[in-house]
């Protein structure tokens, strides 16, 4: 076969034609588009306007099952082909979405038991979306059929470059299914995990409350009973539900790899959810694709009574990006849906401030994204998301952010693919362990203790400028980092303990807090003094562990961590050092004067145990002091509310400086830089406007 006869995928062709960026991939600066919801008479105009806007691609069809398969086994892709052709004519490439998140009414009428059962045992109803059981074989078969028909139809279609499988797995009103199919699936999964019933009974401790199973078919799912479920069963059920969704995706992925070998494949999800293990979800996909709605998240937090939690919101958003990058070991990711206007189903989030939509785009790139798709092109005039604003308003006039998003797209093209596909620079890692999140939700220990809250507040505390943090799983080798943070590492496997041990031995700093190593992987409490497997590394024994309610406690710091006393918000672990140095002690009650923070030298490194739940200011001071001790330095000194990250390719570096504040801020530059966005030569004190961005290069 001659080289000329090998047809590269469209995205690879565009890359090949780009001299000087050998490591780069496709340029994905696009928009989520719904030809299925748009009169056909407007398709041409849409495509022309998108091309004029500078967009390179769209994502389409992910909710169009009813149009593509109007009756079982009858397929109609003619309309979709016409749409793809028009887009292609205007040089807009297409990412196709498989439609399994919204099966049509004929399907649910005929196969009603594909519908999910919630955690109370109530069956949901069709009529919304994401109401399906991930285990149900009929649903899986029909999902695979429609996806396969799509794939066969479009594998050779010019303009089609890749796939999004389904849409936001698990993000429905009930995030897990508890139906009979899931029960049977769970039992099969348990059989392969445990081998024998004896092993399972031992691992869960089913002798408690007379739950010894004598046949796999007796094993229940954690639906309401007269008392709480066995914690081992409950944890395994969360693992099973994550697995069921991932294996559902895998069926479509295997098919797409065979049928569309020249296309990339991904799926979209939201960063900070713990109902599906993102590392498993994306493991076999080409890259992570992530949906980002900062304003909507803000509104959601307010609805949940967390009004005014702007630090929590901004940390969560930055963390979501770092997670998206880290999910595939630092590989550049894409934003599949970026908020472009007022967002919400029944209520509106505010219109992003002037400059914010462009700022969010740069935040994604700053944290390692290679592409951004905006949600959505036009704004629906019907359906459950009429309030979700796009780039065009309901009357197709320009939305308030139209011009700035257009500007951002133009600028990113000018910056070029080299930066979009460059590496993200990091010295620190934050462990985000789904097992800990699940196990702690099952038994929080304190009704307000939540793993995700701890992760977000630690993330916010580690670096004021949100610089250089990977968000990693417990299975990762730690040797690349100077410092690793692992709050509430409640479930600790032997392998993870061994990795932490060798990291500290080799010279790393490991920082953790209360509830360390309490549980084994099967959710039994360890039979050794706490912190269990890491007691020698930490150089402490936990003498007692005490949730905080009305009897308050406080913490006083040694000179190494000097600062005002902290209250202990939710928790105190009372520590007994065995070789570790004491860096803080409790101030009140029976344990006044006893150690509250310790630092142990172990091998060439240090292990720090923070026994009490610190208030925000103290946590930030303590974690930043420890980072300093570990040799981590922010790339630039910046005022609060300014974010700084660094990307790198070869010996080129890009420093992103993002002002999330409503007023201009100034920063002192340690050397001479050029702002690549406007060519300005900069030294000394520079300004960054409200919601402004600078991309600096030395
Ligand atoms: C999600 C979904 C989209 C759309 C937007 C706005 O992230 O993936 O289909 O619903 O939110 O609601
Ligand atoms: Zn189910």
XYZ file of C-alpha atoms and ligand atoms in Angstrom:
711
model
C 0.000 0.000 0.000
C 1.426 3.341 -0.922
C 1.516 6.086 1.661
C -0.808 8.153 -0.482
C -3.537 5.545 -0.272
C -3.681 5.742 3.515
C -6.369 8.240 4.312
C -5.685 9.966 7.591
C -8.585 11.053 9.748
C -9.565 14.637 9.056
C -8.173 15.842 12.341
C -4.864 14.147 11.690
C -4.755 15.701 8.212
C -5.089 19.175 9.636
C -2.329 18.362 12.100
C -0.078 16.967 9.417
C -0.484 20.167 7.460
C 0.652 22.196 10.428
C 4.391 22.645 10.305
C 6.268 23.086 13.539
C 3.855 21.401 15.907
C 4.670 17.732 15.613
C 3.221 16.727 18.956
C -0.069 18.474 18.424
C -3.508 16.984 17.775
C -6.751 18.375 16.398
C -7.849 21.943 16.870
C -11.158 21.702 18.719
C -12.609 25.153 19.256
C -16.227 24.460 18.642
C -19.789 24.541 19.768
C -22.553 22.153 20.805
C -25.187 22.251 18.132
C -28.705 20.863 17.749
C -29.753 20.629 14.098
C -32.427 18.226 15.356
C -33.996 21.150 17.230
C -33.452 23.732 14.503
C -35.554 24.302 11.361
C -33.630 22.908 8.412
C -33.990 26.242 6.641
C -31.514 27.660 9.177
C -28.799 25.012 8.929
C -26.894 26.689 6.142
C -26.973 30.040 7.900
C -25.868 28.398 11.138
C -22.895 26.713 9.478
C -21.909 29.934 7.727
C -22.123 31.895 10.956
C -20.131 29.263 12.852
C -17.409 29.329 10.227
C -17.372 33.095 10.369
C -17.160 32.906 14.159
C -13.994 30.825 13.742
C -15.323 27.564 15.104
C -13.578 24.428 13.912
C -16.161 21.849 14.922
C -19.508 20.981 16.463
C -20.810 18.174 18.620
C -24.230 17.003 17.493
C -26.943 14.349 17.767
C -26.346 13.114 21.322
C -30.051 13.401 22.153
C -31.555 12.596 18.760
C -32.434 8.904 19.139
C -36.126 9.430 18.315
C -35.230 11.046 14.989
C -32.562 8.516 14.086
C -34.641 5.453 14.968
C -38.292 6.514 14.764
C -39.476 2.931 15.276
C -37.590 -0.134 16.420
C -35.171 -1.243 13.716
C -36.162 1.593 11.317
C -33.343 4.033 10.910
C -33.289 7.485 9.400
C -29.961 9.224 9.133
C -30.778 11.227 6.030
C -31.449 14.408 7.987
C -28.227 13.987 9.961
C -26.232 13.413 6.822
C -27.654 16.593 5.291
C -26.640 18.473 8.389
C -23.130 16.984 8.441
C -22.714 17.781 4.732
C -23.687 21.401 5.226
C -21.333 21.750 8.176
C -18.539 20.092 6.243
C -19.080 22.394 3.285
C -18.333 25.260 5.660
C -15.312 23.457 7.077
C -16.911 22.642 10.377
C -15.858 19.178 11.546
C -18.310 17.000 13.427
C -18.179 15.066 16.687
C -21.178 12.745 16.788
C -22.813 11.824 20.063
C -24.355 8.406 20.549
C -27.871 8.935 21.890
C -28.195 6.402 24.717
C -28.862 9.008 27.428
C -32.374 9.624 26.078
C -34.242 6.595 24.710
C -37.456 7.473 22.840
C -41.008 6.796 24.039
C -41.632 3.825 21.682
C -38.720 2.119 23.381
C -39.748 2.681 26.977
C -43.359 1.820 26.147
C -42.270 -1.509 24.749
C -39.529 -2.222 27.307
C -40.629 -0.488 30.513
C -38.173 -2.287 32.746
C -35.149 -0.569 31.227
C -36.147 2.317 33.509
C -34.014 2.865 36.567
C -35.092 2.196 40.189
C -33.885 4.761 42.721
C -32.340 4.284 46.155
C -35.766 4.179 47.771
C -36.832 1.344 45.516
C -39.128 3.525 43.388
C -39.042 3.105 39.639
C -38.405 6.373 37.804
C -40.493 7.332 34.807
C -39.623 8.110 31.227
C -40.206 11.708 30.192
C -36.908 13.276 31.194
C -33.528 11.850 30.282
C -30.914 9.664 31.976
C -33.591 7.434 33.507
C -32.119 4.115 32.402
C -30.580 1.133 34.142
C -26.909 0.636 33.223
C -27.139 -3.154 33.638
C -30.310 -3.886 31.691
C -29.406 -6.062 28.682
C -32.277 -4.836 26.510
C -31.267 -1.218 27.003
C -27.645 -2.089 26.377
C -28.493 -4.025 23.242
C -30.706 -1.276 21.809
C -28.131 1.398 22.685
C -25.459 -0.572 20.912
C -27.667 -1.093 17.857
C -28.413 2.607 17.346
C -24.773 3.514 17.991
C -23.598 0.839 15.525
C -25.999 2.022 12.847
C -24.740 5.557 13.316
C -21.143 4.402 13.192
C -21.632 2.363 10.004
C -23.447 5.270 8.400
C -20.866 7.930 9.201
C -17.530 6.134 9.334
C -16.548 7.330 5.863
C -18.461 10.596 5.889
C -16.177 13.535 5.200
C -16.208 15.933 8.106
C -16.891 13.424 10.867
C -13.841 13.279 13.139
C -14.866 11.684 16.411
C -17.428 10.464 18.881
C -18.882 11.286 22.225
C -20.389 8.149 23.778
C -23.657 8.835 25.596
C -23.843 11.980 27.741
C -22.822 12.565 31.349
C -23.067 9.044 32.736
C -24.834 8.839 36.141
C -25.903 12.489 36.205
C -29.624 11.978 36.510
C -32.001 12.557 39.379
C -31.021 9.152 40.736
C -27.367 8.501 40.182
C -27.443 4.792 40.876
C -29.908 2.079 39.910
C -31.226 -0.482 42.397
C -33.370 -2.650 40.125
C -33.495 -6.446 39.833
C -31.173 -6.403 36.826
C -28.630 -4.476 38.819
C -29.029 -6.905 41.693
C -28.264 -9.832 39.367
C -25.386 -7.897 37.793
C -24.019 -7.107 41.236
C -24.145 -10.778 42.212
C -22.221 -11.778 39.088
C -19.681 -9.028 39.695
C -19.264 -10.186 43.313
C -18.725 -13.754 42.176
C -15.763 -12.700 40.082
C -14.447 -10.310 42.736
C -14.601 -12.729 45.666
C -14.582 -16.152 44.011
C -16.286 -17.919 46.873
C -19.149 -17.058 49.180
C -16.943 -17.908 52.093
C -14.486 -15.237 51.038
C -17.303 -12.718 50.545
C -18.885 -13.534 53.918
C -15.527 -13.119 55.635
C -14.680 -9.932 53.768
C -17.922 -8.220 54.654
C -18.334 -9.759 58.109
C -21.827 -10.999 57.310
C -22.003 -12.906 60.550
C -23.090 -9.549 61.960
C -26.918 -9.430 62.112
C -27.152 -12.923 60.728
C -26.449 -11.982 57.126
C -24.388 -15.026 56.115
C -25.155 -15.754 52.451
C -25.391 -19.367 51.348
C -26.039 -18.549 47.691
C -24.978 -15.550 45.587
C -28.598 -15.071 44.549
C -29.482 -14.089 48.138
C -27.295 -11.003 48.101
C -29.402 -7.848 48.163
C -28.738 -4.330 46.923
C -28.703 -1.574 49.538
C -32.386 -0.617 49.432
C -34.184 0.530 52.591
C -34.257 -2.201 55.216
C -34.930 -2.116 58.925
C -31.333 -1.077 59.591
C -28.344 0.163 57.645
C -26.726 -2.156 55.127
C -23.455 -3.920 55.702
C -20.755 -1.282 54.947
C -18.759 -3.727 52.816
C -21.810 -4.523 50.709
C -22.690 -0.843 50.384
C -19.167 0.100 49.264
C -19.076 -2.739 46.759
C -22.439 -1.608 45.408
C -21.068 1.850 44.659
C -18.119 0.198 42.942
C -20.471 -2.040 40.984
C -22.616 0.863 39.773
C -19.538 2.693 38.540
C -18.352 -0.489 36.838
C -21.787 -1.100 35.259
C -21.739 2.314 33.591
C -18.152 1.931 32.437
C -18.824 -1.521 30.995
C -21.948 -0.179 29.272
C -19.760 2.465 27.646
C -17.169 -0.181 26.762
C -19.649 -1.973 24.485
C -20.085 1.155 22.367
C -16.363 1.859 22.496
C -15.377 -1.613 21.245
C -17.814 -1.205 18.379
C -16.554 2.298 17.499
C -12.921 1.174 17.528
C -13.800 -1.493 14.969
C -16.219 0.469 12.826
C -14.574 3.905 12.952
C -10.859 3.270 13.444
C -9.967 6.714 12.118
C -12.127 8.627 14.584
C -11.332 9.648 18.144
C -13.692 8.585 20.919
C -14.472 10.268 24.202
C -17.389 10.941 26.530
C -18.357 14.029 28.489
C -18.786 14.348 32.218
C -18.636 16.827 35.046
C -15.468 16.849 37.134
C -16.530 16.870 40.708
C -18.980 14.021 40.882
C -18.199 10.813 42.674
C -20.884 8.527 41.271
C -18.630 7.159 38.576
C -14.913 6.574 38.685
C -13.622 8.982 36.034
C -10.305 7.187 35.786
C -12.082 3.991 34.761
C -14.511 5.875 32.533
C -11.765 7.521 30.491
C -9.110 4.825 30.687
C -9.692 3.464 27.177
C -10.959 6.688 25.599
C -8.708 8.981 23.595
C -8.930 11.969 25.896
C -11.006 13.375 28.724
C -13.906 15.664 27.805
C -15.355 17.692 30.572
C -18.428 19.922 31.005
C -17.829 23.171 32.851
C -20.576 25.444 34.186
C -19.137 27.770 36.846
C -22.198 30.036 37.042
C -24.619 27.130 37.119
C -22.589 25.470 39.877
C -22.693 28.701 41.848
C -26.482 28.752 41.519
C -26.691 25.090 42.520
C -24.659 25.708 45.659
C -26.903 28.633 46.559
C -29.956 26.419 46.058
C -28.431 23.889 48.421
C -28.082 26.530 51.098
C -24.418 27.197 50.467
C -25.028 30.788 49.438
C -21.930 32.917 49.523
C -19.644 29.905 49.203
C -17.707 31.608 46.431
C -14.376 30.198 47.618
C -15.898 26.733 47.491
C -17.251 27.335 43.995
C -14.053 28.762 42.588
C -11.953 25.984 44.143
C -14.344 23.359 42.788
C -14.128 24.763 39.269
C -10.337 24.961 39.231
C -10.122 21.509 40.809
C -12.493 20.084 38.186
C -10.047 21.136 35.467
C -7.066 19.661 37.304
C -8.982 16.433 37.743
C -9.915 16.348 34.038
C -6.238 16.643 33.127
C -5.054 14.166 35.757
C -7.652 11.516 34.884
C -5.500 10.563 31.913
C -2.146 11.201 33.504
C -1.774 14.811 32.359
C -2.838 14.351 28.754
C -4.449 17.495 27.294
C -8.221 17.320 27.650
C -11.134 19.086 26.045
C -14.077 20.988 27.439
C -17.070 19.474 25.665
C -19.523 22.012 27.120
C -18.420 25.412 28.370
C -20.981 27.775 29.827
C -21.530 30.652 27.440
C -24.458 32.509 28.989
C -27.181 32.338 31.607
C -27.623 28.694 32.491
C -30.269 26.650 34.232
C -33.354 24.529 33.667
C -35.982 26.161 35.872
C -34.030 29.126 37.157
C -31.298 31.196 35.566
C -27.772 31.559 36.800
C -26.583 35.142 36.281
C -25.213 36.237 32.939
C -21.434 35.769 33.161
C -19.736 39.121 33.864
C -18.150 40.842 30.917
C -14.922 38.977 30.221
C -15.784 35.916 32.265
C -16.671 33.598 29.390
C -13.315 34.354 27.789
C -11.635 33.975 31.193
C -13.202 30.520 31.692
C -11.893 29.511 28.288
C -8.384 30.508 29.306
C -8.806 28.831 32.679
C -9.407 25.568 30.839
C -6.358 26.064 28.640
C -4.296 27.208 31.626
C -5.074 23.939 33.407
C -4.183 21.733 30.467
C -7.073 21.744 28.000
C -6.407 21.530 24.262
C -9.895 22.456 23.112
C -13.139 24.070 24.158
C -16.676 23.521 22.890
C -19.277 26.027 24.039
C -22.750 25.085 25.165
C -24.652 25.824 22.971
C -24.915 27.511 19.547
C -28.466 28.834 19.720
C -30.894 28.890 22.638
C -33.795 26.435 22.549
C -37.276 27.893 22.398
C -38.810 24.617 23.569
C -37.966 21.748 25.873
C -36.606 21.536 29.397
C -33.606 23.758 28.667
C -35.247 26.868 27.235
C -33.454 28.840 29.919
C -30.017 27.560 28.992
C -28.504 30.344 26.926
C -26.150 29.801 24.068
C -24.112 32.009 21.790
C -27.264 33.150 20.009
C -30.312 34.285 21.962
C -33.834 32.905 21.459
C -34.377 35.418 18.646
C -30.974 34.497 17.138
C -29.458 37.832 18.060
C -25.938 37.815 19.528
C -25.739 36.853 23.203
C -23.846 39.229 25.509
C -20.772 36.957 25.412
C -20.809 36.458 21.630
C -17.978 38.847 20.855
C -15.668 37.859 23.671
C -16.003 34.146 22.944
C -15.249 34.893 19.314
C -12.225 36.901 20.406
C -11.032 33.990 22.586
C -11.331 31.540 19.696
C -9.364 33.870 17.432
C -6.674 34.341 20.079
C -6.314 30.627 20.766
C -5.860 29.934 17.077
C -3.157 32.579 17.009
C -1.460 31.112 20.073
C -1.353 27.853 18.173
C -1.489 24.173 18.750
C 1.882 23.896 20.389
C 0.621 25.522 23.561
C -2.728 23.710 23.431
C -0.947 20.380 23.399
C 1.845 21.305 25.804
C 2.325 19.754 29.245
C 1.119 21.141 32.505
C 3.786 21.788 35.131
C 3.214 20.466 38.643
C 5.113 19.592 41.837
C 2.179 18.727 44.078
C -0.623 16.184 44.042
C -3.921 15.887 45.830
C -5.284 12.360 46.202
C -8.935 11.959 45.216
C -9.991 8.417 46.035
C -13.499 7.269 45.069
C -13.398 4.462 47.658
C -12.868 7.023 50.414
C -15.654 9.211 49.087
C -18.082 6.292 48.894
C -17.133 4.708 52.211
C -17.341 8.033 54.008
C -20.743 8.793 52.497
C -21.939 5.410 53.783
C -20.599 6.121 57.301
C -19.548 9.775 57.559
C -18.611 9.558 61.225
C -19.924 13.108 61.610
C -23.113 14.092 59.839
C -21.371 17.057 58.211
C -18.182 15.290 57.206
C -18.125 14.812 53.427
C -15.153 13.688 51.404
C -15.744 16.025 48.465
C -15.954 19.008 50.830
C -12.623 18.053 52.349
C -11.067 17.596 48.923
C -12.315 20.984 47.745
C -11.189 22.826 50.860
C -7.786 21.185 50.759
C -7.457 22.033 47.086
C -8.293 25.655 47.849
C -5.856 25.676 50.749
C -2.876 24.135 48.967
C -2.240 27.021 46.610
C -3.746 30.495 46.645
C -3.052 30.810 42.930
C -4.280 27.268 42.114
C -0.890 26.444 40.687
C 0.577 23.096 39.824
C -1.672 20.528 41.505
C -2.461 17.142 39.994
C -5.580 15.418 41.305
C -4.588 11.779 41.386
C -5.937 8.360 42.263
C -4.578 6.131 45.012
C -3.049 3.807 42.430
C -0.518 6.339 41.155
C 3.221 6.208 41.733
C 4.061 9.341 43.699
C 7.730 9.762 42.944
C 7.191 12.599 40.443
C 5.934 14.917 43.201
C 7.599 16.907 45.939
C 4.514 16.885 48.129
C 1.355 14.776 48.205
C -1.811 15.708 50.090
C -4.362 13.058 51.048
C -7.176 14.304 53.275
C -9.447 11.767 54.972
C -7.641 8.768 53.483
C -10.171 6.623 55.271
C -9.888 3.465 53.136
C -6.262 2.415 52.701
C -5.154 -0.565 50.656
C -1.846 -2.286 51.310
C -0.604 -1.288 47.874
C -1.435 2.364 48.432
C 0.227 2.304 51.850
C 3.325 0.802 50.234
C 3.417 3.580 47.603
C 3.121 6.263 50.263
C 5.817 4.580 52.347
C 8.284 4.496 49.477
C 7.426 8.059 48.454
C 8.269 9.353 51.938
C 11.294 7.097 52.215
C 12.582 8.534 48.961
C 12.336 12.127 50.180
C 8.744 13.212 49.517
C 6.467 15.015 51.926
C 3.129 13.290 52.637
C 0.418 15.381 54.300
C -2.767 13.843 55.635
C -5.342 14.305 58.372
C -7.856 12.621 60.640
C -9.478 9.255 59.829
C -6.336 8.035 58.072
C -6.212 4.312 57.344
C -9.313 3.442 59.368
C -10.689 0.952 56.860
C -9.525 -1.929 54.710
C -10.592 -2.192 51.080
C -13.544 -4.373 52.115
C -14.658 -1.666 54.525
C -13.696 -3.414 57.736
C -12.023 -1.417 60.478
C -8.354 -2.343 60.852
C -7.437 -4.447 63.860
C -4.307 -2.433 64.609
C -4.018 0.920 66.360
C -4.732 3.837 64.036
C -3.535 5.082 61.617
C -3.281 1.421 60.699
C -0.917 0.560 57.877
C 0.874 3.911 57.975
C 1.547 4.114 61.720
C 5.321 3.809 61.397
C 5.492 6.232 58.461
C 3.447 8.841 60.335
C 5.305 8.197 63.596
C 2.121 8.560 65.637
C -0.642 6.548 67.194
C -4.161 7.930 67.302
C -5.034 7.779 70.996
C -8.663 8.733 70.446
C -10.864 10.118 67.676
C -13.571 12.605 68.545
C -16.229 14.276 66.399
C -16.903 17.893 67.336
C -20.448 19.012 68.199
C -21.217 21.285 71.122
C -18.028 20.533 73.078
C -15.592 22.710 71.129
C -11.851 22.341 70.767
C -9.133 24.534 69.361
C -5.560 24.303 68.131
C -2.409 26.210 69.003
C 0.536 26.161 66.592
C 4.283 25.826 67.143
C 6.619 28.443 65.609
C 7.059 26.315 62.479
C 3.373 26.836 61.607
C 2.925 30.086 63.543
C -0.408 31.859 63.267
C -3.596 32.538 65.209
C -5.193 29.602 67.011
C -7.709 27.623 64.962
C -11.005 26.185 66.007
C -11.404 22.480 65.247
C -14.450 22.438 63.045
C -15.730 18.872 62.716
C -13.144 16.521 64.104
C -10.195 15.936 66.431
C -7.849 12.941 66.368
C -5.789 12.933 69.567
C -2.239 11.993 68.666
C 0.473 10.183 70.572
C 3.813 10.770 68.882
C 6.213 7.870 68.520
C 9.165 9.775 67.169
C 7.230 12.523 65.357
C 7.755 16.182 66.156
C 4.714 18.081 67.517
C 3.695 21.113 65.391
C 0.395 21.992 67.106
C -1.592 21.002 70.171
C -5.210 21.106 71.319
C -6.307 23.946 73.562
C -9.497 22.825 75.286
C -11.141 20.111 77.321
C -9.670 16.848 78.512
C -7.131 16.765 75.686
C -5.800 20.313 76.052
C -2.071 20.297 75.492
C -2.039 17.011 73.588
C -0.557 16.806 70.095
C -2.811 17.875 67.228
C -0.352 18.093 64.297
C 2.806 16.026 63.997
C 5.634 15.735 61.507
C 7.683 12.579 61.254
C 11.008 12.093 59.511
C 10.898 8.783 57.716
C 13.688 7.778 55.375
C 14.619 10.932 53.476
C 11.136 12.447 53.675
C 8.488 13.760 56.026
C 4.994 12.642 56.974
C 2.579 15.159 58.472
C -0.589 14.225 60.394
C -3.158 16.972 60.947
C -5.388 15.589 63.679
C -8.019 18.340 63.801
C -10.333 19.765 61.159
C -8.853 23.266 60.715
C -10.724 26.407 59.801
C -10.151 27.783 56.296
C -7.478 30.334 57.148
C -5.413 27.955 59.284
C -5.663 25.127 56.790
C -4.390 27.429 54.048
C -1.513 28.700 56.185
C -0.515 25.195 57.310
C -0.649 23.578 53.879
C 1.176 26.463 52.187
C 3.859 26.441 54.885
C 4.351 22.716 54.362
C 4.533 23.188 50.582
C 7.240 25.774 51.147
C 9.160 23.312 53.324
C 8.856 20.732 50.538
C 10.408 23.199 48.100
C 7.270 24.073 46.131
C 7.203 27.672 44.920
C 4.361 29.420 43.056
C 5.516 30.455 39.577
C 4.686 34.114 40.364
C 3.637 35.947 43.507
C 0.096 37.165 42.857
C -2.704 38.759 44.886
C -5.744 36.778 46.052
C -8.185 35.927 43.280
C -5.468 35.677 40.642
C -4.666 32.256 39.266
C -1.296 31.301 37.770
C -0.395 28.117 35.965
C 2.436 27.013 33.730
C 2.476 24.881 30.604
C 5.594 23.658 28.934
C 6.793 22.094 25.689
C 10.489 21.404 25.270
C 12.211 24.503 26.547
C 9.234 26.773 25.900
C 7.049 27.879 28.779
C 3.721 29.662 28.904
C 2.630 31.323 32.138
C -1.119 31.921 32.375
C -2.206 34.710 34.701
C -5.969 34.883 35.235
C -7.743 37.568 37.232
C -11.030 36.191 38.552
C -11.821 39.464 40.305
C -14.128 42.305 39.285
C -11.343 44.865 39.633
C -7.957 45.199 38.076
C -4.989 43.644 39.930
C -1.280 44.188 39.708
C 1.529 41.673 39.684
C 5.293 42.158 39.943
C 7.179 40.310 37.286
C 10.594 38.943 38.310
C 11.912 39.163 34.734
C 11.022 40.465 31.285
C 8.104 38.778 29.514
C 6.020 39.142 26.401
C 2.238 38.900 26.641
C 1.482 36.620 23.722
C -2.108 37.826 23.516
C -1.213 41.371 22.532
C 2.528 41.338 21.934
C 3.189 43.764 24.819
C 6.699 43.646 26.295
C 6.379 43.589 30.079
C 8.673 44.120 33.058
C 8.171 45.083 36.695
C 4.695 45.906 37.877
C 1.927 45.012 35.433
C -1.850 45.258 35.533
C -4.354 42.563 34.793
C -7.810 43.947 34.149
C -11.049 42.705 35.691
C -11.613 39.126 34.489
C -8.490 39.649 32.427
C -5.929 37.192 31.145
C -2.270 37.332 30.264
C -0.246 34.621 28.630
C 3.386 35.344 29.408
C 6.503 34.015 27.808
C 10.045 34.930 28.813
C -25.189 19.135 30.575
C -25.561 18.260 29.427
C -26.191 18.986 28.299
C -27.053 20.069 28.773
C -26.269 21.016 29.616
C -27.100 22.133 30.117
O -23.905 19.272 30.913
O -24.529 17.454 28.971
O -26.941 18.061 27.562
O -28.108 19.524 29.483
O -25.775 20.333 30.711
O -28.081 21.664 30.970
Zn -30.706 -1.345 37.280
